Amino acid sequence: MSAHGYQGRKAGVVVAIDGPSGSGKSSTSRGVAQRCGLEYLDTGAMYRAITHWMLEQDVDVSDPNAVAQHVHRPRIAMGRDPQMPTVSVDDRDVAAEIRSEWVTGQVSAVSAVPEVRQRLVADQRSLIDAAVESGNGIVVEGRDITTVVAPHADVKLYLTASTQARASRRSDERQTEDVAATQAALERRDRLDSTRSTSPLTQTEDAVELDTTGYTLAEVIDVVADLVAQVRQHVVARS
Ligand SMILES: Nc1ncnc2c1ncn2[C@@H]1O[C@H](COP(=O)(O)OP(=O)(O)O)[C@@H](O)[C@H]1O
Ligand SMILES: Nc1ccn([C@H]2C[C@H](O)[C@@H](COP(=O)(O)OP(=O)(O)O)O2)c(=O)n1
Protein backbone atom coordinates (compact mmCIF):
# COMPACT_ATOMS: atom_id res chain seq x y z
CA MET A 1 0.00 0.00 0.00
CA SER A 2 1.18 3.51 -0.67
CA ALA A 3 0.01 7.08 -0.17
CA HIS A 4 -1.03 7.19 -3.86
CA GLY A 5 -3.85 4.71 -3.31
CA TYR A 6 -5.33 3.12 -0.22
CA GLN A 7 -6.75 -0.16 -1.52
CA GLY A 8 -6.92 -2.95 1.02
CA ARG A 9 -6.30 -0.66 3.92
CA LYS A 10 -7.86 -0.36 7.37
CA ALA A 11 -10.37 2.38 8.10
CA GLY A 12 -8.00 5.34 8.57
CA VAL A 13 -8.98 8.48 6.67
CA VAL A 14 -6.63 10.89 4.93
CA VAL A 15 -7.57 14.57 4.91
CA ALA A 16 -5.44 16.72 2.60
CA ILE A 17 -5.45 20.51 2.97
CA ASP A 18 -3.61 23.01 0.77
CA GLY A 19 -3.67 26.79 0.55
CA PRO A 20 -1.57 29.92 0.78
CA SER A 21 0.02 31.35 3.92
CA GLY A 22 -2.44 32.55 6.54
CA SER A 23 -5.48 30.85 4.96
CA GLY A 24 -5.88 28.88 8.20
CA LYS A 25 -4.42 25.50 7.22
CA SER A 26 -2.50 24.78 10.44
CA SER A 27 -5.10 25.94 12.93
CA THR A 28 -7.98 24.34 11.03
CA SER A 29 -6.07 21.07 10.56
CA ARG A 30 -5.15 20.87 14.24
CA GLY A 31 -8.71 21.61 15.33
CA VAL A 32 -10.19 19.05 12.95
CA ALA A 33 -7.62 16.40 13.89
CA GLN A 34 -8.36 16.91 17.60
CA ARG A 35 -12.10 16.80 17.05
CA CYS A 36 -11.94 13.68 14.86
CA GLY A 37 -9.19 11.79 16.73
CA LEU A 38 -6.73 11.96 13.82
CA GLU A 39 -3.01 12.59 13.62
CA TYR A 40 -1.78 15.93 12.30
CA LEU A 41 1.13 16.56 9.92
CA ASP A 42 2.42 20.07 9.18
CA THR A 43 4.48 19.59 6.02
CA GLY A 44 5.46 23.28 5.94
CA ALA A 45 7.30 22.66 9.21
CA MET A 46 9.34 19.96 7.43
CA TYR A 47 10.39 22.39 4.67
CA ARG A 48 11.19 24.95 7.37
CA ALA A 49 13.20 22.38 9.35
CA ILE A 50 15.38 21.40 6.39
CA THR A 51 15.87 25.10 5.53
CA HIS A 52 16.92 25.84 9.11
CA TRP A 53 19.43 23.00 9.05
CA MET A 54 20.91 24.22 5.73
CA LEU A 55 21.25 27.76 7.04
CA GLU A 56 22.90 26.58 10.25
CA GLN A 57 25.35 24.47 8.23
CA ASP A 58 26.21 27.52 6.08
CA VAL A 59 24.96 25.82 2.93
CA ASP A 60 24.43 28.43 0.19
CA VAL A 61 20.65 28.10 -0.13
CA SER A 62 20.60 30.21 -3.29
CA ASP A 63 22.51 27.37 -5.01
CA PRO A 64 20.14 24.43 -5.75
CA ASN A 65 23.09 22.08 -6.34
CA ALA A 66 24.55 22.83 -2.93
CA VAL A 67 21.17 22.25 -1.29
CA ALA A 68 20.65 18.99 -3.24
CA GLN A 69 24.03 17.67 -2.11
CA HIS A 70 23.08 17.82 1.58
CA VAL A 71 19.44 16.92 1.37
CA HIS A 72 19.63 13.52 3.08
CA ARG A 73 21.79 14.60 6.02
CA PRO A 74 19.35 16.08 8.54
CA ARG A 75 17.19 13.64 10.53
CA ILE A 76 13.77 15.24 10.76
CA ALA A 77 11.20 13.87 13.24
CA MET A 78 7.61 15.09 13.27
CA GLY A 79 5.41 14.63 16.36
CA ARG A 80 1.88 14.21 15.02
CA ASP A 81 -0.28 14.75 18.11
CA PRO A 82 -2.56 17.68 17.13
CA GLN A 83 -2.64 18.89 20.75
CA MET A 84 1.13 19.24 20.82
CA PRO A 85 2.80 18.83 17.42
CA THR A 86 6.59 18.77 17.57
CA VAL A 87 9.46 19.07 15.12
CA SER A 88 13.02 18.09 15.78
CA VAL A 89 16.17 17.87 13.69
CA ASP A 90 18.94 15.50 14.77
CA ASP A 91 17.10 15.09 18.10
CA ARG A 92 16.96 18.83 18.77
CA ASP A 93 13.64 20.63 19.19
CA VAL A 94 13.54 23.36 16.52
CA ALA A 95 9.85 24.30 16.73
CA ALA A 96 10.53 27.93 17.62
CA GLU A 97 13.59 28.51 15.42
CA ILE A 98 11.90 27.36 12.21
CA ARG A 99 9.41 30.24 12.52
CA SER A 100 12.16 32.91 12.45
CA GLU A 101 12.28 35.61 9.74
CA TRP A 102 15.60 34.08 8.68
CA VAL A 103 13.98 30.76 7.80
CA THR A 104 10.74 32.32 6.46
CA GLY A 105 12.74 34.43 4.01
CA GLN A 106 14.63 31.42 2.57
CA VAL A 107 12.17 28.54 2.81
CA SER A 108 10.60 29.08 -0.63
CA ALA A 109 14.01 28.82 -2.36
CA VAL A 110 14.87 25.58 -0.55
CA SER A 111 11.38 24.15 -1.19
CA ALA A 112 11.81 24.69 -4.93
CA VAL A 113 14.79 22.28 -5.12
CA PRO A 114 13.48 19.00 -6.63
CA GLU A 115 15.71 16.79 -4.45
CA VAL A 116 14.32 18.45 -1.32
CA ARG A 117 10.78 17.72 -2.45
CA GLN A 118 11.61 14.11 -3.40
CA ARG A 119 13.01 13.46 0.04
CA LEU A 120 10.26 15.15 2.01
CA VAL A 121 7.39 13.78 -0.08
CA ALA A 122 8.73 10.25 0.52
CA ASP A 123 8.95 10.94 4.27
CA GLN A 124 5.42 12.36 4.27
CA ARG A 125 3.97 9.37 2.42
CA SER A 126 5.54 6.97 4.92
CA LEU A 127 3.97 8.88 7.81
CA ILE A 128 0.58 8.91 6.06
CA ASP A 129 0.74 5.18 5.34
CA ALA A 130 1.61 4.46 8.98
CA ALA A 131 -1.32 6.57 10.22
CA VAL A 132 -3.75 4.82 7.86
CA GLU A 133 -2.41 1.35 8.76
CA SER A 134 -2.34 1.69 12.50
CA GLY A 135 -4.67 4.49 13.51
CA ASN A 136 -7.76 6.50 12.66
CA GLY A 137 -5.95 8.45 9.96
CA ILE A 138 -4.35 11.83 9.54
CA VAL A 139 -4.86 15.45 8.52
CA VAL A 140 -1.98 16.64 6.33
CA GLU A 141 -1.54 20.27 5.32
CA GLY A 142 0.78 22.13 2.98
CA ARG A 143 1.04 23.29 -0.61
CA ASP A 144 1.10 20.04 -2.67
CA ILE A 145 -0.82 17.57 -0.52
CA THR A 146 -3.96 17.42 -2.69
CA THR A 147 -1.92 17.38 -5.90
CA VAL A 148 1.24 15.32 -5.26
CA VAL A 149 1.61 13.86 -1.77
CA ALA A 150 -1.87 12.32 -1.39
CA PRO A 151 -3.93 12.93 -4.55
CA HIS A 152 -6.31 10.10 -3.54
CA ALA A 153 -7.02 11.48 -0.08
CA ASP A 154 -10.56 10.91 1.21
CA VAL A 155 -11.11 14.64 1.77
CA LYS A 156 -9.34 17.28 -0.31
CA LEU A 157 -9.63 20.93 0.66
CA TYR A 158 -8.24 24.17 -0.67
CA LEU A 159 -8.40 26.92 1.94
CA THR A 160 -8.29 30.54 0.83
CA ALA A 161 -8.85 33.97 2.34
CA SER A 162 -8.34 37.47 0.99
CA THR A 163 -4.75 38.70 1.04
CA GLN A 164 -5.76 41.44 3.49
CA ALA A 165 -7.37 38.96 5.88
CA ARG A 166 -4.34 36.67 5.74
CA ALA A 167 -1.90 39.53 6.36
CA SER A 168 -4.00 40.83 9.22
CA ARG A 169 -4.16 37.36 10.85
CA ARG A 170 -0.38 36.98 10.53
CA SER A 171 0.21 40.45 12.01
CA ASP A 172 -2.07 39.68 14.95
CA GLU A 173 -0.31 36.37 15.49
CA ARG A 174 3.18 37.88 15.39
CA GLN A 175 2.03 41.04 17.24
CA THR A 176 3.45 43.27 14.51
CA GLU A 177 1.82 46.62 13.77
CA ASP A 178 3.14 46.76 10.21
CA VAL A 179 0.39 44.96 8.30
CA ALA A 180 1.63 46.40 4.96
CA ALA A 181 5.10 44.85 5.40
CA THR A 182 3.56 41.55 6.51
CA GLN A 183 1.31 41.59 3.43
CA ALA A 184 4.24 42.31 1.09
CA ALA A 185 6.25 39.39 2.55
CA LEU A 186 3.25 37.10 2.28
CA GLU A 187 2.60 38.09 -1.36
CA ARG A 188 6.25 37.46 -2.21
CA ARG A 189 6.07 33.94 -0.73
CA ASP A 190 2.72 33.26 -2.46
CA ARG A 191 4.32 34.22 -5.76
CA LEU A 192 7.39 32.03 -5.25
CA ASP A 193 5.36 29.03 -4.01
CA SER A 194 2.83 29.27 -6.85
CA THR A 195 5.24 29.79 -9.74
CA ARG A 196 8.05 27.31 -9.00
CA SER A 197 8.42 24.56 -11.59
CA THR A 198 8.24 21.59 -9.16
CA SER A 199 4.86 21.00 -7.46
CA PRO A 200 3.68 24.61 -7.27
CA LEU A 201 0.72 25.49 -5.06
CA THR A 202 -2.29 24.83 -7.30
CA GLN A 203 -5.96 24.26 -6.76
CA THR A 204 -7.27 21.05 -8.29
CA GLU A 205 -10.81 20.69 -9.57
CA ASP A 206 -11.65 17.90 -7.13
CA ALA A 207 -10.59 19.86 -4.04
CA VAL A 208 -13.36 21.63 -2.13
CA GLU A 209 -12.57 25.33 -1.91
CA LEU A 210 -13.30 27.05 1.39
CA ASP A 211 -12.91 30.82 1.48
CA THR A 212 -12.40 31.52 5.18
CA THR A 213 -12.56 35.34 4.88
CA GLY A 214 -15.22 36.53 7.27
CA TYR A 215 -15.58 33.19 9.05
CA THR A 216 -14.19 32.47 12.48
CA LEU A 217 -11.74 29.65 13.03
CA ALA A 218 -14.38 27.80 15.07
CA GLU A 219 -16.85 28.03 12.18
CA VAL A 220 -14.30 26.69 9.69
CA ILE A 221 -13.37 23.80 11.99
CA ASP A 222 -17.06 22.90 12.38
CA VAL A 223 -17.60 22.77 8.60
CA VAL A 224 -14.49 20.69 7.92
CA ALA A 225 -15.03 18.31 10.86
CA ASP A 226 -18.60 17.66 9.65
CA LEU A 227 -17.30 16.90 6.17
CA VAL A 228 -14.68 14.51 7.56
CA ALA A 229 -17.31 12.74 9.71
CA GLN A 230 -19.55 12.21 6.65
CA VAL A 231 -16.73 10.89 4.47
CA ARG A 232 -15.49 8.67 7.27
CA GLN A 233 -18.78 6.78 7.38
CA HIS A 234 -18.21 5.78 3.75
CA VAL A 235 -14.59 4.81 4.40
CA VAL A 236 -15.62 2.62 7.35
CA ALA A 237 -18.49 1.12 5.34
CA ARG A 238 -16.29 0.05 2.43
CA SER A 239 -13.38 -1.33 4.49
N1 LIG B 1 -11.03 31.54 9.98
C1 LIG B 1 -10.18 32.26 10.69
N2 LIG B 1 -10.54 33.46 11.17
C2 LIG B 1 -9.67 34.22 11.85
N3 LIG B 1 -8.39 33.87 12.14
C3 LIG B 1 -7.99 32.69 11.71
C4 LIG B 1 -8.84 31.83 10.94
N4 LIG B 1 -8.13 30.72 10.62
C5 LIG B 1 -6.91 30.89 11.15
N5 LIG B 1 -6.82 32.06 11.81
C6 LIG B 1 -5.65 32.61 12.50
O1 LIG B 1 -4.79 33.09 11.49
C7 LIG B 1 -3.44 32.82 11.81
C8 LIG B 1 -2.80 32.02 10.67
O2 LIG B 1 -3.44 30.77 10.58
P1 LIG B 1 -2.65 29.44 10.22
O3 LIG B 1 -3.54 28.30 10.60
O4 LIG B 1 -1.27 29.46 10.80
O5 LIG B 1 -2.56 29.58 8.63
P2 LIG B 1 -1.65 28.79 7.59
O6 LIG B 1 -1.26 27.49 8.22
O7 LIG B 1 -2.53 28.62 6.38
O8 LIG B 1 -0.48 29.67 7.30
C9 LIG B 1 -3.46 32.07 13.14
O9 LIG B 1 -3.17 32.99 14.18
C10 LIG B 1 -4.87 31.56 13.25
O10 LIG B 1 -5.32 31.44 14.58
N1 LIG C 1 3.78 20.96 1.18
C1 LIG C 1 4.50 22.08 1.28
C2 LIG C 1 4.47 22.85 2.47
C3 LIG C 1 5.22 23.99 2.53
N2 LIG C 1 6.02 24.34 1.49
C4 LIG C 1 6.92 25.47 1.57
C5 LIG C 1 6.34 26.74 0.98
C6 LIG C 1 6.04 27.61 2.19
O1 LIG C 1 6.28 28.97 1.92
C7 LIG C 1 7.00 27.08 3.24
C8 LIG C 1 6.54 27.18 4.67
O2 LIG C 1 5.29 26.55 4.80
P1 LIG C 1 4.32 26.89 6.03
O3 LIG C 1 3.08 26.07 5.84
O4 LIG C 1 5.05 26.77 7.31
O5 LIG C 1 4.03 28.39 5.78
P2 LIG C 1 3.04 29.36 6.51
O6 LIG C 1 2.43 28.67 7.68
O7 LIG C 1 2.04 29.62 5.47
O8 LIG C 1 3.86 30.52 6.87
O9 LIG C 1 7.24 25.72 2.92
C9 LIG C 1 6.02 23.59 0.34
O10 LIG C 1 6.72 23.94 -0.62
N3 LIG C 1 5.27 22.47 0.25
CSV table of C-alpha atoms and ligand atoms in Angstrom, one decimal:
chain,number,residue,atom,x,y,z
A,1,MET,CA,0.0,0.0,0.0
A,2,SER,CA,1.2,3.5,-0.7
A,3,ALA,CA,0.0,7.1,-0.2
A,4,HIS,CA,-1.0,7.2,-3.9
A,5,GLY,CA,-3.9,4.7,-3.3
A,6,TYR,CA,-5.3,3.1,-0.2
A,7,GLN,CA,-6.7,-0.2,-1.5
A,8,GLY,CA,-6.9,-2.9,1.0
A,9,ARG,CA,-6.3,-0.7,3.9
A,10,LYS,CA,-7.9,-0.4,7.4
A,11,ALA,CA,-10.4,2.4,8.1
A,12,GLY,CA,-8.0,5.3,8.6
A,13,VAL,CA,-9.0,8.5,6.7
A,14,VAL,CA,-6.6,10.9,4.9
A,15,VAL,CA,-7.6,14.6,4.9
A,16,ALA,CA,-5.4,16.7,2.6
A,17,ILE,CA,-5.5,20.5,3.0
A,18,ASP,CA,-3.6,23.0,0.8
A,19,GLY,CA,-3.7,26.8,0.5
A,20,PRO,CA,-1.6,29.9,0.8
A,21,SER,CA,0.0,31.3,3.9
A,22,GLY,CA,-2.4,32.5,6.5
A,23,SER,CA,-5.5,30.9,5.0
A,24,GLY,CA,-5.9,28.9,8.2
A,25,LYS,CA,-4.4,25.5,7.2
A,26,SER,CA,-2.5,24.8,10.4
A,27,SER,CA,-5.1,25.9,12.9
A,28,THR,CA,-8.0,24.3,11.0
A,29,SER,CA,-6.1,21.1,10.6
A,30,ARG,CA,-5.2,20.9,14.2
A,31,GLY,CA,-8.7,21.6,15.3
A,32,VAL,CA,-10.2,19.1,13.0
A,33,ALA,CA,-7.6,16.4,13.9
A,34,GLN,CA,-8.4,16.9,17.6
A,35,ARG,CA,-12.1,16.8,17.1
A,36,CYS,CA,-11.9,13.7,14.9
A,37,GLY,CA,-9.2,11.8,16.7
A,38,LEU,CA,-6.7,12.0,13.8
A,39,GLU,CA,-3.0,12.6,13.6
A,40,TYR,CA,-1.8,15.9,12.3
A,41,LEU,CA,1.1,16.6,9.9
A,42,ASP,CA,2.4,20.1,9.2
A,43,THR,CA,4.5,19.6,6.0
A,44,GLY,CA,5.5,23.3,5.9
A,45,ALA,CA,7.3,22.7,9.2
A,46,MET,CA,9.3,20.0,7.4
A,47,TYR,CA,10.4,22.4,4.7
A,48,ARG,CA,11.2,24.9,7.4
A,49,ALA,CA,13.2,22.4,9.4
A,50,ILE,CA,15.4,21.4,6.4
A,51,THR,CA,15.9,25.1,5.5
A,52,HIS,CA,16.9,25.8,9.1
A,53,TRP,CA,19.4,23.0,9.0
A,54,MET,CA,20.9,24.2,5.7
A,55,LEU,CA,21.3,27.8,7.0
A,56,GLU,CA,22.9,26.6,10.2
A,57,GLN,CA,25.4,24.5,8.2
A,58,ASP,CA,26.2,27.5,6.1
A,59,VAL,CA,25.0,25.8,2.9
A,60,ASP,CA,24.4,28.4,0.2
A,61,VAL,CA,20.7,28.1,-0.1
A,62,SER,CA,20.6,30.2,-3.3
A,63,ASP,CA,22.5,27.4,-5.0
A,64,PRO,CA,20.1,24.4,-5.8
A,65,ASN,CA,23.1,22.1,-6.3
A,66,ALA,CA,24.5,22.8,-2.9
A,67,VAL,CA,21.2,22.3,-1.3
A,68,ALA,CA,20.6,19.0,-3.2
A,69,GLN,CA,24.0,17.7,-2.1
A,70,HIS,CA,23.1,17.8,1.6
A,71,VAL,CA,19.4,16.9,1.4
A,72,HIS,CA,19.6,13.5,3.1
A,73,ARG,CA,21.8,14.6,6.0
A,74,PRO,CA,19.3,16.1,8.5
A,75,ARG,CA,17.2,13.6,10.5
A,76,ILE,CA,13.8,15.2,10.8
A,77,ALA,CA,11.2,13.9,13.2
A,78,MET,CA,7.6,15.1,13.3
A,79,GLY,CA,5.4,14.6,16.4
A,80,ARG,CA,1.9,14.2,15.0
A,81,ASP,CA,-0.3,14.7,18.1
A,82,PRO,CA,-2.6,17.7,17.1
A,83,GLN,CA,-2.6,18.9,20.8
A,84,MET,CA,1.1,19.2,20.8
A,85,PRO,CA,2.8,18.8,17.4
A,86,THR,CA,6.6,18.8,17.6
A,87,VAL,CA,9.5,19.1,15.1
A,88,SER,CA,13.0,18.1,15.8
A,89,VAL,CA,16.2,17.9,13.7
A,90,ASP,CA,18.9,15.5,14.8
A,91,ASP,CA,17.1,15.1,18.1
A,92,ARG,CA,17.0,18.8,18.8
A,93,ASP,CA,13.6,20.6,19.2
A,94,VAL,CA,13.5,23.4,16.5
A,95,ALA,CA,9.9,24.3,16.7
A,96,ALA,CA,10.5,27.9,17.6
A,97,GLU,CA,13.6,28.5,15.4
A,98,ILE,CA,11.9,27.4,12.2
A,99,ARG,CA,9.4,30.2,12.5
A,100,SER,CA,12.2,32.9,12.5
A,101,GLU,CA,12.3,35.6,9.7
A,102,TRP,CA,15.6,34.1,8.7
A,103,VAL,CA,14.0,30.8,7.8
A,104,THR,CA,10.7,32.3,6.5
A,105,GLY,CA,12.7,34.4,4.0
A,106,GLN,CA,14.6,31.4,2.6
A,107,VAL,CA,12.2,28.5,2.8
A,108,SER,CA,10.6,29.1,-0.6
A,109,ALA,CA,14.0,28.8,-2.4
A,110,VAL,CA,14.9,25.6,-0.6
A,111,SER,CA,11.4,24.2,-1.2
A,112,ALA,CA,11.8,24.7,-4.9
A,113,VAL,CA,14.8,22.3,-5.1
A,114,PRO,CA,13.5,19.0,-6.6
A,115,GLU,CA,15.7,16.8,-4.4
A,116,VAL,CA,14.3,18.4,-1.3
A,117,ARG,CA,10.8,17.7,-2.4
A,118,GLN,CA,11.6,14.1,-3.4
A,119,ARG,CA,13.0,13.5,0.0
A,120,LEU,CA,10.3,15.2,2.0
A,121,VAL,CA,7.4,13.8,-0.1
A,122,ALA,CA,8.7,10.2,0.5
A,123,ASP,CA,9.0,10.9,4.3
A,124,GLN,CA,5.4,12.4,4.3
A,125,ARG,CA,4.0,9.4,2.4
A,126,SER,CA,5.5,7.0,4.9
A,127,LEU,CA,4.0,8.9,7.8
A,128,ILE,CA,0.6,8.9,6.1
A,129,ASP,CA,0.7,5.2,5.3
A,130,ALA,CA,1.6,4.5,9.0
A,131,ALA,CA,-1.3,6.6,10.2
A,132,VAL,CA,-3.7,4.8,7.9
A,133,GLU,CA,-2.4,1.4,8.8
A,134,SER,CA,-2.3,1.7,12.5
A,135,GLY,CA,-4.7,4.5,13.5
A,136,ASN,CA,-7.8,6.5,12.7
A,137,GLY,CA,-5.9,8.4,10.0
A,138,ILE,CA,-4.4,11.8,9.5
A,139,VAL,CA,-4.9,15.5,8.5
A,140,VAL,CA,-2.0,16.6,6.3
A,141,GLU,CA,-1.5,20.3,5.3
A,142,GLY,CA,0.8,22.1,3.0
A,143,ARG,CA,1.0,23.3,-0.6
A,144,ASP,CA,1.1,20.0,-2.7
A,145,ILE,CA,-0.8,17.6,-0.5
A,146,THR,CA,-4.0,17.4,-2.7
A,147,THR,CA,-1.9,17.4,-5.9
A,148,VAL,CA,1.2,15.3,-5.3
A,149,VAL,CA,1.6,13.9,-1.8
A,150,ALA,CA,-1.9,12.3,-1.4
A,151,PRO,CA,-3.9,12.9,-4.6
A,152,HIS,CA,-6.3,10.1,-3.5
A,153,ALA,CA,-7.0,11.5,-0.1
A,154,ASP,CA,-10.6,10.9,1.2
A,155,VAL,CA,-11.1,14.6,1.8
A,156,LYS,CA,-9.3,17.3,-0.3
A,157,LEU,CA,-9.6,20.9,0.7
A,158,TYR,CA,-8.2,24.2,-0.7
A,159,LEU,CA,-8.4,26.9,1.9
A,160,THR,CA,-8.3,30.5,0.8
A,161,ALA,CA,-8.9,34.0,2.3
A,162,SER,CA,-8.3,37.5,1.0
A,163,THR,CA,-4.7,38.7,1.0
A,164,GLN,CA,-5.8,41.4,3.5
A,165,ALA,CA,-7.4,39.0,5.9
A,166,ARG,CA,-4.3,36.7,5.7
A,167,ALA,CA,-1.9,39.5,6.4
A,168,SER,CA,-4.0,40.8,9.2
A,169,ARG,CA,-4.2,37.4,10.8
A,170,ARG,CA,-0.4,37.0,10.5
A,171,SER,CA,0.2,40.5,12.0
A,172,ASP,CA,-2.1,39.7,15.0
A,173,GLU,CA,-0.3,36.4,15.5
A,174,ARG,CA,3.2,37.9,15.4
A,175,GLN,CA,2.0,41.0,17.2
A,176,THR,CA,3.4,43.3,14.5
A,177,GLU,CA,1.8,46.6,13.8
A,178,ASP,CA,3.1,46.8,10.2
A,179,VAL,CA,0.4,45.0,8.3
A,180,ALA,CA,1.6,46.4,5.0
A,181,ALA,CA,5.1,44.8,5.4
A,182,THR,CA,3.6,41.5,6.5
A,183,GLN,CA,1.3,41.6,3.4
A,184,ALA,CA,4.2,42.3,1.1
A,185,ALA,CA,6.3,39.4,2.5
A,186,LEU,CA,3.3,37.1,2.3
A,187,GLU,CA,2.6,38.1,-1.4
A,188,ARG,CA,6.3,37.5,-2.2
A,189,ARG,CA,6.1,33.9,-0.7
A,190,ASP,CA,2.7,33.3,-2.5
A,191,ARG,CA,4.3,34.2,-5.8
A,192,LEU,CA,7.4,32.0,-5.2
A,193,ASP,CA,5.4,29.0,-4.0
A,194,SER,CA,2.8,29.3,-6.9
A,195,THR,CA,5.2,29.8,-9.7
A,196,ARG,CA,8.0,27.3,-9.0
A,197,SER,CA,8.4,24.6,-11.6
A,198,THR,CA,8.2,21.6,-9.2
A,199,SER,CA,4.9,21.0,-7.5
A,200,PRO,CA,3.7,24.6,-7.3
A,201,LEU,CA,0.7,25.5,-5.1
A,202,THR,CA,-2.3,24.8,-7.3
A,203,GLN,CA,-6.0,24.3,-6.8
A,204,THR,CA,-7.3,21.0,-8.3
A,205,GLU,CA,-10.8,20.7,-9.6
A,206,ASP,CA,-11.7,17.9,-7.1
A,207,ALA,CA,-10.6,19.9,-4.0
A,208,VAL,CA,-13.4,21.6,-2.1
A,209,GLU,CA,-12.6,25.3,-1.9
A,210,LEU,CA,-13.3,27.1,1.4
A,211,ASP,CA,-12.9,30.8,1.5
A,212,THR,CA,-12.4,31.5,5.2
A,213,THR,CA,-12.6,35.3,4.9
A,214,GLY,CA,-15.2,36.5,7.3
A,215,TYR,CA,-15.6,33.2,9.1
A,216,THR,CA,-14.2,32.5,12.5
A,217,LEU,CA,-11.7,29.6,13.0
A,218,ALA,CA,-14.4,27.8,15.1
A,219,GLU,CA,-16.9,28.0,12.2
A,220,VAL,CA,-14.3,26.7,9.7
A,221,ILE,CA,-13.4,23.8,12.0
A,222,ASP,CA,-17.1,22.9,12.4
A,223,VAL,CA,-17.6,22.8,8.6
A,224,VAL,CA,-14.5,20.7,7.9
A,225,ALA,CA,-15.0,18.3,10.9
A,226,ASP,CA,-18.6,17.7,9.7
A,227,LEU,CA,-17.3,16.9,6.2
A,228,VAL,CA,-14.7,14.5,7.6
A,229,ALA,CA,-17.3,12.7,9.7
A,230,GLN,CA,-19.5,12.2,6.7
A,231,VAL,CA,-16.7,10.9,4.5
A,232,ARG,CA,-15.5,8.7,7.3
A,233,GLN,CA,-18.8,6.8,7.4
A,234,HIS,CA,-18.2,5.8,3.7
A,235,VAL,CA,-14.6,4.8,4.4
A,236,VAL,CA,-15.6,2.6,7.4
A,237,ALA,CA,-18.5,1.1,5.3
A,238,ARG,CA,-16.3,0.1,2.4
A,239,SER,CA,-13.4,-1.3,4.5
B,1,LIG,N1,-11.0,31.5,10.0
B,1,LIG,C1,-10.2,32.3,10.7
B,1,LIG,N2,-10.5,33.5,11.2
B,1,LIG,C2,-9.7,34.2,11.8
B,1,LIG,N3,-8.4,33.9,12.1
B,1,LIG,C3,-8.0,32.7,11.7
B,1,LIG,C4,-8.8,31.8,10.9
B,1,LIG,N4,-8.1,30.7,10.6
B,1,LIG,C5,-6.9,30.9,11.2
B,1,LIG,N5,-6.8,32.1,11.8
B,1,LIG,C6,-5.6,32.6,12.5
B,1,LIG,O1,-4.8,33.1,11.5
B,1,LIG,C7,-3.4,32.8,11.8
B,1,LIG,C8,-2.8,32.0,10.7
B,1,LIG,O2,-3.4,30.8,10.6
B,1,LIG,P1,-2.6,29.4,10.2
B,1,LIG,O3,-3.5,28.3,10.6
B,1,LIG,O4,-1.3,29.5,10.8
B,1,LIG,O5,-2.6,29.6,8.6
B,1,LIG,P2,-1.6,28.8,7.6
B,1,LIG,O6,-1.3,27.5,8.2
B,1,LIG,O7,-2.5,28.6,6.4
B,1,LIG,O8,-0.5,29.7,7.3
B,1,LIG,C9,-3.5,32.1,13.1
B,1,LIG,O9,-3.2,33.0,14.2
B,1,LIG,C10,-4.9,31.6,13.3
B,1,LIG,O10,-5.3,31.4,14.6
B,2,LIG,N1,3.8,21.0,1.2
B,2,LIG,C1,4.5,22.1,1.3
B,2,LIG,C2,4.5,22.8,2.5
B,2,LIG,C3,5.2,24.0,2.5
B,2,LIG,N2,6.0,24.3,1.5
B,2,LIG,C4,6.9,25.5,1.6
B,2,LIG,C5,6.3,26.7,1.0
B,2,LIG,C6,6.0,27.6,2.2
B,2,LIG,O1,6.3,29.0,1.9
B,2,LIG,C7,7.0,27.1,3.2
B,2,LIG,C8,6.5,27.2,4.7
B,2,LIG,O2,5.3,26.6,4.8
B,2,LIG,P1,4.3,26.9,6.0
B,2,LIG,O3,3.1,26.1,5.8
B,2,LIG,O4,5.1,26.8,7.3
B,2,LIG,O5,4.0,28.4,5.8
B,2,LIG,P2,3.0,29.4,6.5
B,2,LIG,O6,2.4,28.7,7.7
B,2,LIG,O7,2.0,29.6,5.5
B,2,LIG,O8,3.9,30.5,6.9
B,2,LIG,O9,7.2,25.7,2.9
B,2,LIG,C9,6.0,23.6,0.3
B,2,LIG,O10,6.7,23.9,-0.6
B,2,LIG,N3,5.3,22.5,0.2
